[in-house]
PDB file of C-alpha atoms in Angstrom:
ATOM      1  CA  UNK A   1       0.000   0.000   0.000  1.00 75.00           C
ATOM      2  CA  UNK A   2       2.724   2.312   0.802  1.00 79.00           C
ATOM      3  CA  UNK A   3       4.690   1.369  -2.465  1.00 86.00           C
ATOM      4  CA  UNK A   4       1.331   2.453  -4.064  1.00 91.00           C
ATOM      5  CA  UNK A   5       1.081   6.031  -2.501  1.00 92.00           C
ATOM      6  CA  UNK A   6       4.895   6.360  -3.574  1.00 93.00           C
ATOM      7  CA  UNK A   7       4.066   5.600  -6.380  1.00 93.00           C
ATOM      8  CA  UNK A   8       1.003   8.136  -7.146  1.00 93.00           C
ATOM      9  CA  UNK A   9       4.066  11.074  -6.457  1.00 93.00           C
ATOM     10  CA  UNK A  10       6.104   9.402  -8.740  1.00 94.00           C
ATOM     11  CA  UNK A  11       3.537   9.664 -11.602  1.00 94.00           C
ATOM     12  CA  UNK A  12       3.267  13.489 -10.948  1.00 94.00           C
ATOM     13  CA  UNK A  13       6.711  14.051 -10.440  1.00 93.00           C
ATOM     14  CA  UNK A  14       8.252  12.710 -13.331  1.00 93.00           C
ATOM     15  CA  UNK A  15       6.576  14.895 -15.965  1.00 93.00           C
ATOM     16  CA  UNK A  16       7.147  18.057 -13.342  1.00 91.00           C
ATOM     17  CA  UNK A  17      10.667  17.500 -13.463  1.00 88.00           C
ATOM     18  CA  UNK A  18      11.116  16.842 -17.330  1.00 89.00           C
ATOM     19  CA  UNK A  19       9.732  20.185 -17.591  1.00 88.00           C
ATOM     20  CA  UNK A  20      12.192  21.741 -15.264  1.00 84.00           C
ATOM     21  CA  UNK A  21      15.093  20.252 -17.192  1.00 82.00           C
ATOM     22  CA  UNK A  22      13.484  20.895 -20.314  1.00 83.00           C
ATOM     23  CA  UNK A  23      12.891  25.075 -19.466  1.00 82.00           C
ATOM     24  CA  UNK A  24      15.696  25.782 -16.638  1.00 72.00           C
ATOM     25  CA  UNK A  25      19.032  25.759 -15.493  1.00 71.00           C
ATOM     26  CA  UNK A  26      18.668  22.516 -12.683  1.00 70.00           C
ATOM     27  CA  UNK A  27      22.305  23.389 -11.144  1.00 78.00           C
ATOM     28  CA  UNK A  28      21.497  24.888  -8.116  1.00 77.00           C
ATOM     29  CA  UNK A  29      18.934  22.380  -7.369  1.00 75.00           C
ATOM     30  CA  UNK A  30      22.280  19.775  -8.345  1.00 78.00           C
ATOM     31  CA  UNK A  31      24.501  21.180  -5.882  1.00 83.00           C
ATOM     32  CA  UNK A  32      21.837  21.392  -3.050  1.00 79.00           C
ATOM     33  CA  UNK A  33      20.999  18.066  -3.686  1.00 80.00           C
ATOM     34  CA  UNK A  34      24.320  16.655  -3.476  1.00 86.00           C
ATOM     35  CA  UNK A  35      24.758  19.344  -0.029  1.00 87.00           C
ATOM     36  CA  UNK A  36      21.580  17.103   1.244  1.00 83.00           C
ATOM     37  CA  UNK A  37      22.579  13.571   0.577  1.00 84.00           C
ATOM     38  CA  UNK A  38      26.484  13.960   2.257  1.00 90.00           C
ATOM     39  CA  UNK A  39      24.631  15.451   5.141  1.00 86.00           C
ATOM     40  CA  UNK A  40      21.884  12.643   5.187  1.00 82.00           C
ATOM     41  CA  UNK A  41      25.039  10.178   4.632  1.00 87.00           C
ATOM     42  CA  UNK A  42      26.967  11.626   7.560  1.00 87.00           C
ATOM     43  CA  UNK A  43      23.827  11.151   9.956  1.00 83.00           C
ATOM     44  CA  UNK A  44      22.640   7.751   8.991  1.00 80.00           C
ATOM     45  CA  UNK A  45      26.037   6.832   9.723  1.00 85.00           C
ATOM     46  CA  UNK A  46      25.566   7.907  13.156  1.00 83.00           C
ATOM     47  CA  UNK A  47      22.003   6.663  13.547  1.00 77.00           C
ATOM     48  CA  UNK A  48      22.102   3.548  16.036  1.00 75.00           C
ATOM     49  CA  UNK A  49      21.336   0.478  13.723  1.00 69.00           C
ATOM     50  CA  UNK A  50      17.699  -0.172  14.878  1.00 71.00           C
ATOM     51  CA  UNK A  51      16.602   3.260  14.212  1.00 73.00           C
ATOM     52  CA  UNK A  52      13.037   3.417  12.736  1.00 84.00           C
ATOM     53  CA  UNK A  53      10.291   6.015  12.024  1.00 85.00           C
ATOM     54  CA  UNK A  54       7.249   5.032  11.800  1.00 87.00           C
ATOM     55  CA  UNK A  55       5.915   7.426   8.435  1.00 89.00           C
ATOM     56  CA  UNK A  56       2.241   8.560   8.407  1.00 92.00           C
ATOM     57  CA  UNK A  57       0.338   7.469   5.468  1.00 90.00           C
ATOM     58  CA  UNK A  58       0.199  11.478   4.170  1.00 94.00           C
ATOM     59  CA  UNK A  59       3.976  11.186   3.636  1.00 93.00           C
ATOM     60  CA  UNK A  60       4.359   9.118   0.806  1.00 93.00           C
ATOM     61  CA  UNK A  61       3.440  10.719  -1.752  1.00 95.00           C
ATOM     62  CA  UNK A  62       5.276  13.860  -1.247  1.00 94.00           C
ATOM     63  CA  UNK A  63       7.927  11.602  -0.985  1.00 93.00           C
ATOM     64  CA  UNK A  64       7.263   9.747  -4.235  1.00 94.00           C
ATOM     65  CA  UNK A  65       6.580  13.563  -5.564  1.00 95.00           C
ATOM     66  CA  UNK A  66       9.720  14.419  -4.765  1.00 91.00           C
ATOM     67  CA  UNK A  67      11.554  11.449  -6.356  1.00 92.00           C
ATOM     68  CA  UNK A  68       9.563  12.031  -9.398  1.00 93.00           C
ATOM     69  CA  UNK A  69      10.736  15.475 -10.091  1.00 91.00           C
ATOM     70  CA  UNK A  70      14.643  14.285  -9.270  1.00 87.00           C
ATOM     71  CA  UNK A  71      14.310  11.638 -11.486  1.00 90.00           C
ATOM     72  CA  UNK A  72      12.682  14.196 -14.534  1.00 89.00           C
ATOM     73  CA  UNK A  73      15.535  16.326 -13.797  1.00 84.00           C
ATOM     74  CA  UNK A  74      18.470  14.151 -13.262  1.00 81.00           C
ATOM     75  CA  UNK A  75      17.474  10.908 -14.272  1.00 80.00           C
ATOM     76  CA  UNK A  76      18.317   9.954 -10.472  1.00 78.00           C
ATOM     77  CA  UNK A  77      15.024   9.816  -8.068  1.00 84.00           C
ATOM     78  CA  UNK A  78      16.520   7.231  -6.035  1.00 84.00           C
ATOM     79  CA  UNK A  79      17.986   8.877  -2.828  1.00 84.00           C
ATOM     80  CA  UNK A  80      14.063   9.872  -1.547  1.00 88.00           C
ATOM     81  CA  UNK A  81      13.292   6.489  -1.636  1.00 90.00           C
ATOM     82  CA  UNK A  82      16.560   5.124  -0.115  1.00 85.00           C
ATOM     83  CA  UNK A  83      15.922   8.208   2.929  1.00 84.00           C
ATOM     84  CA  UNK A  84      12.330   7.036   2.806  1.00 89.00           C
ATOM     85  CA  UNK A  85      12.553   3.328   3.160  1.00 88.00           C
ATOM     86  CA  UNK A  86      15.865   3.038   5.145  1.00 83.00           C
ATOM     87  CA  UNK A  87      14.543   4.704   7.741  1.00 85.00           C
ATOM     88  CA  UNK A  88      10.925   2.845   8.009  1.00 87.00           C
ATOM     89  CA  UNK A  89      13.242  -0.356   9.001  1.00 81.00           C
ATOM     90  CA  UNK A  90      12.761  -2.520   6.341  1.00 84.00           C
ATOM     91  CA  UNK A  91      14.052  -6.054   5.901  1.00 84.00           C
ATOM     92  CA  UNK A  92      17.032  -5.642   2.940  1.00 84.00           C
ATOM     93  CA  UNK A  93      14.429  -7.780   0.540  1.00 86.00           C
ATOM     94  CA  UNK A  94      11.641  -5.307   1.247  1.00 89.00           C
ATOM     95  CA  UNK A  95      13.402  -2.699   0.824  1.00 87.00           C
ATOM     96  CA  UNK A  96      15.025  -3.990  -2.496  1.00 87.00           C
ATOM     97  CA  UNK A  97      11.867  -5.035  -3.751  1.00 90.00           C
ATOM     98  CA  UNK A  98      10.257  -1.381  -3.057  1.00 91.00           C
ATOM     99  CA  UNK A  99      13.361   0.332  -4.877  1.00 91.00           C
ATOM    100  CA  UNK A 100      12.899  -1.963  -7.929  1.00 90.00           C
ATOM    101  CA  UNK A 101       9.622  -1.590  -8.755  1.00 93.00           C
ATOM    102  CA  UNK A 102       9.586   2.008  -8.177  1.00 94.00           C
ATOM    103  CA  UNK A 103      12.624   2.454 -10.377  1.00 91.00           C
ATOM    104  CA  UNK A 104      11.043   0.204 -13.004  1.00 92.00           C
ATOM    105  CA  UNK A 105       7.729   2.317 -12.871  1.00 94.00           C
ATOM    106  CA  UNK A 106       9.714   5.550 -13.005  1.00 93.00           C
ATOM    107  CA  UNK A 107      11.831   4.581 -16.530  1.00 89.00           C
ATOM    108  CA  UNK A 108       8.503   3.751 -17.857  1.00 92.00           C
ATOM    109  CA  UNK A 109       7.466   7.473 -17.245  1.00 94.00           C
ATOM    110  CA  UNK A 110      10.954   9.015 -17.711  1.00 90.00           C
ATOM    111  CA  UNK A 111      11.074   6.997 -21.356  1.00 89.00           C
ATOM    112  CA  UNK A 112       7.980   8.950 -22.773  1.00 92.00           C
ATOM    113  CA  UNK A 113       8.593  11.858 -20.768  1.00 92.00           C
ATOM    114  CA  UNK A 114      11.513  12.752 -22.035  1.00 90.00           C
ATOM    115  CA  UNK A 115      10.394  11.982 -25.699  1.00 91.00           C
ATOM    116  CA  UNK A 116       7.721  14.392 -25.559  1.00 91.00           C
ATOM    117  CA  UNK A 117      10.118  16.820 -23.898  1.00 88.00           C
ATOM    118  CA  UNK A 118      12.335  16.019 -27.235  1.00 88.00           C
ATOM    119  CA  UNK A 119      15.111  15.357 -25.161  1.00 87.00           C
ATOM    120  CA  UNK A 120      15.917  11.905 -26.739  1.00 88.00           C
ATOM    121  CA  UNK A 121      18.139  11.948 -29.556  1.00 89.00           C
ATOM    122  CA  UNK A 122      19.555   9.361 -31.522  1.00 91.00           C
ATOM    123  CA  UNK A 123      22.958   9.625 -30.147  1.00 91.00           C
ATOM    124  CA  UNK A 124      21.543   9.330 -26.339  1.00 87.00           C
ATOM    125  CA  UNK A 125      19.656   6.011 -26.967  1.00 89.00           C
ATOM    126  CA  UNK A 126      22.827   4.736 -28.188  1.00 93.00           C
ATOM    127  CA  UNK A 127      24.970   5.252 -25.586  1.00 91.00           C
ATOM    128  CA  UNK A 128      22.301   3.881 -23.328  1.00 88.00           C
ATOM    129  CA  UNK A 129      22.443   0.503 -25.411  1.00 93.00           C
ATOM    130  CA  UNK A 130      25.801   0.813 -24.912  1.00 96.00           C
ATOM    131  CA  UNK A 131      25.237   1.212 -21.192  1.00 93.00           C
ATOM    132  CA  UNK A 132      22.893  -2.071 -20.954  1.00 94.00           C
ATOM    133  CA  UNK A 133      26.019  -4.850 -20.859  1.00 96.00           C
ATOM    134  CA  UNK A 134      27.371  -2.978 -17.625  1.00 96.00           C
ATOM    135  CA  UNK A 135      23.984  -2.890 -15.515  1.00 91.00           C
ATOM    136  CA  UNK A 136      23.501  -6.060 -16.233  1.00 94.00           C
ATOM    137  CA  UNK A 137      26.935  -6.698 -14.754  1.00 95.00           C
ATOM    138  CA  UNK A 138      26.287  -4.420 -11.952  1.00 90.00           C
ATOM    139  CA  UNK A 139      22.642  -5.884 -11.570  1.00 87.00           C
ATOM    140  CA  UNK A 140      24.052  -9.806 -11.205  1.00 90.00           C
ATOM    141  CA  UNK A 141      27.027  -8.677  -9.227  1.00 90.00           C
ATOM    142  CA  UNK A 142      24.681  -6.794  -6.625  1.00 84.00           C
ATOM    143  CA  UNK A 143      22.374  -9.953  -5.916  1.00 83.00           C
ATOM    144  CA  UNK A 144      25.432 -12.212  -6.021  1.00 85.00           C
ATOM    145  CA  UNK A 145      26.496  -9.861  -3.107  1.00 83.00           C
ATOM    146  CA  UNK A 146      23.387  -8.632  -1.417  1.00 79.00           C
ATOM    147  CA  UNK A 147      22.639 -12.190  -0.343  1.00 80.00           C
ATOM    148  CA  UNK A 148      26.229 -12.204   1.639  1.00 85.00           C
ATOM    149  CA  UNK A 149      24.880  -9.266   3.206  1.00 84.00           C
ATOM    150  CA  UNK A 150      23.794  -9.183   6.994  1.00 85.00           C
ATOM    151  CA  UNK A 151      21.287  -6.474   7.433  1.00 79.00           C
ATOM    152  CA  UNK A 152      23.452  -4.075   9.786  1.00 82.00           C
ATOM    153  CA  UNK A 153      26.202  -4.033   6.708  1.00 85.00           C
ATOM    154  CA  UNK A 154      23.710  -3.597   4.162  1.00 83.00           C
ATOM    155  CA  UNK A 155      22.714  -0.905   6.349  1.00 79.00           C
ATOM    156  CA  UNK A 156      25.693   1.140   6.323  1.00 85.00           C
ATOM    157  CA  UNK A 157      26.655   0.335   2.556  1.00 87.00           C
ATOM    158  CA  UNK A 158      23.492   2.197   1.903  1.00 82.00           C
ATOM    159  CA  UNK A 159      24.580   5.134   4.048  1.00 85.00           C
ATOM    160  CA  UNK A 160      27.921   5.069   2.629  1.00 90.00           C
ATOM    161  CA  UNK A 161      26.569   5.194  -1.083  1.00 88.00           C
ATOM    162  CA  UNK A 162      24.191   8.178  -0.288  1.00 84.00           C
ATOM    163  CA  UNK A 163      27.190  10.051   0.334  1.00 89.00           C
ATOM    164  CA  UNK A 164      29.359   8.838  -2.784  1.00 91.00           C
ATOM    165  CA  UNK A 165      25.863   9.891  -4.867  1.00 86.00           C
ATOM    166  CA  UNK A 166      26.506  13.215  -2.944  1.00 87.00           C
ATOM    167  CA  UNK A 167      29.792  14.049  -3.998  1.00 89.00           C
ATOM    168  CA  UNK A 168      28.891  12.601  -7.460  1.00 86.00           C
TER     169      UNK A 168
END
């Protein structure tokens, strides 16, 4: 149900933030962003392991919202979610599972998004087949590994990542 209400922002935001790329200058919102997730990085790191919020219902789609309109932008809605769901608690598999499907739903928007923004050009879908052999990589190399995994590890990777996204 949650994934759901996520999911409802998501549908908003994606077109939102096509726009915005489409008719702005996103760099400041870039920088802050980046500003946000080393600072978000720095105190999950010092969270105890156990910590949990428990989210009202009313915040998930201004969460999914807000993923949306990162993802129109940058092509990178993910670090909501990972705030979002890492700190509801959730098992590693639930919280995989969420990511995935929300990811999946928001290429499905960002696809046609983008090609009515007519910001897909021949030479970008290219290099994006060109991309495909290394996810897949990265895709069997992360389940070959997340099932190693104990939860407070898995934990902290996804802390530490947040921040590397940051500084990216």
């Amino acid at each position: 149900r949650r994934a759901g209400a996520v999911a409802a922002g998501v549908v908003v935001g994606v077109p939102v933030g096509t726009y915005v790329l489409r008719s702005g200058s996103p760099t400041m919102v870039l920088s802050a962003l980046g500003f946000f997730l080393l600072a978000v990085s720095a105190a999950f790191l010092r969270l105890p392991d156990r910590t949990r919020i428990e989210w009202p219902p009313w915040t998930a789609p201004p969460v999914g919202l807000l993923s949306g309109v990162l993802t129109g932008l940058f092509g990178t809605g993910g670090p909501p979610l990972i705030i979002y769901y890492h700190l509801t608690g959730l098992s590693k598999n639930a919280f995989r599972g969420n990511l995935m499907a929300l990811f999946l739903l928001k290429t499905f928007l960002r696809i046609p998004a983008y090609a009515v923004g007519g910001l897909l050009t021949p030479a970008r879908l290219w290099s994006g087949v060109l991309l495909v052999p290394a996810a897949l990589l990265g895709t069997w190399a992360g389940q070959r590994n997340h099932v190693r995994l104990s939860e407070p590890v898995f934990r902290r990777l996804v802390s530490l990542l947040l921040g590397a996204i940051g500084l990216l």
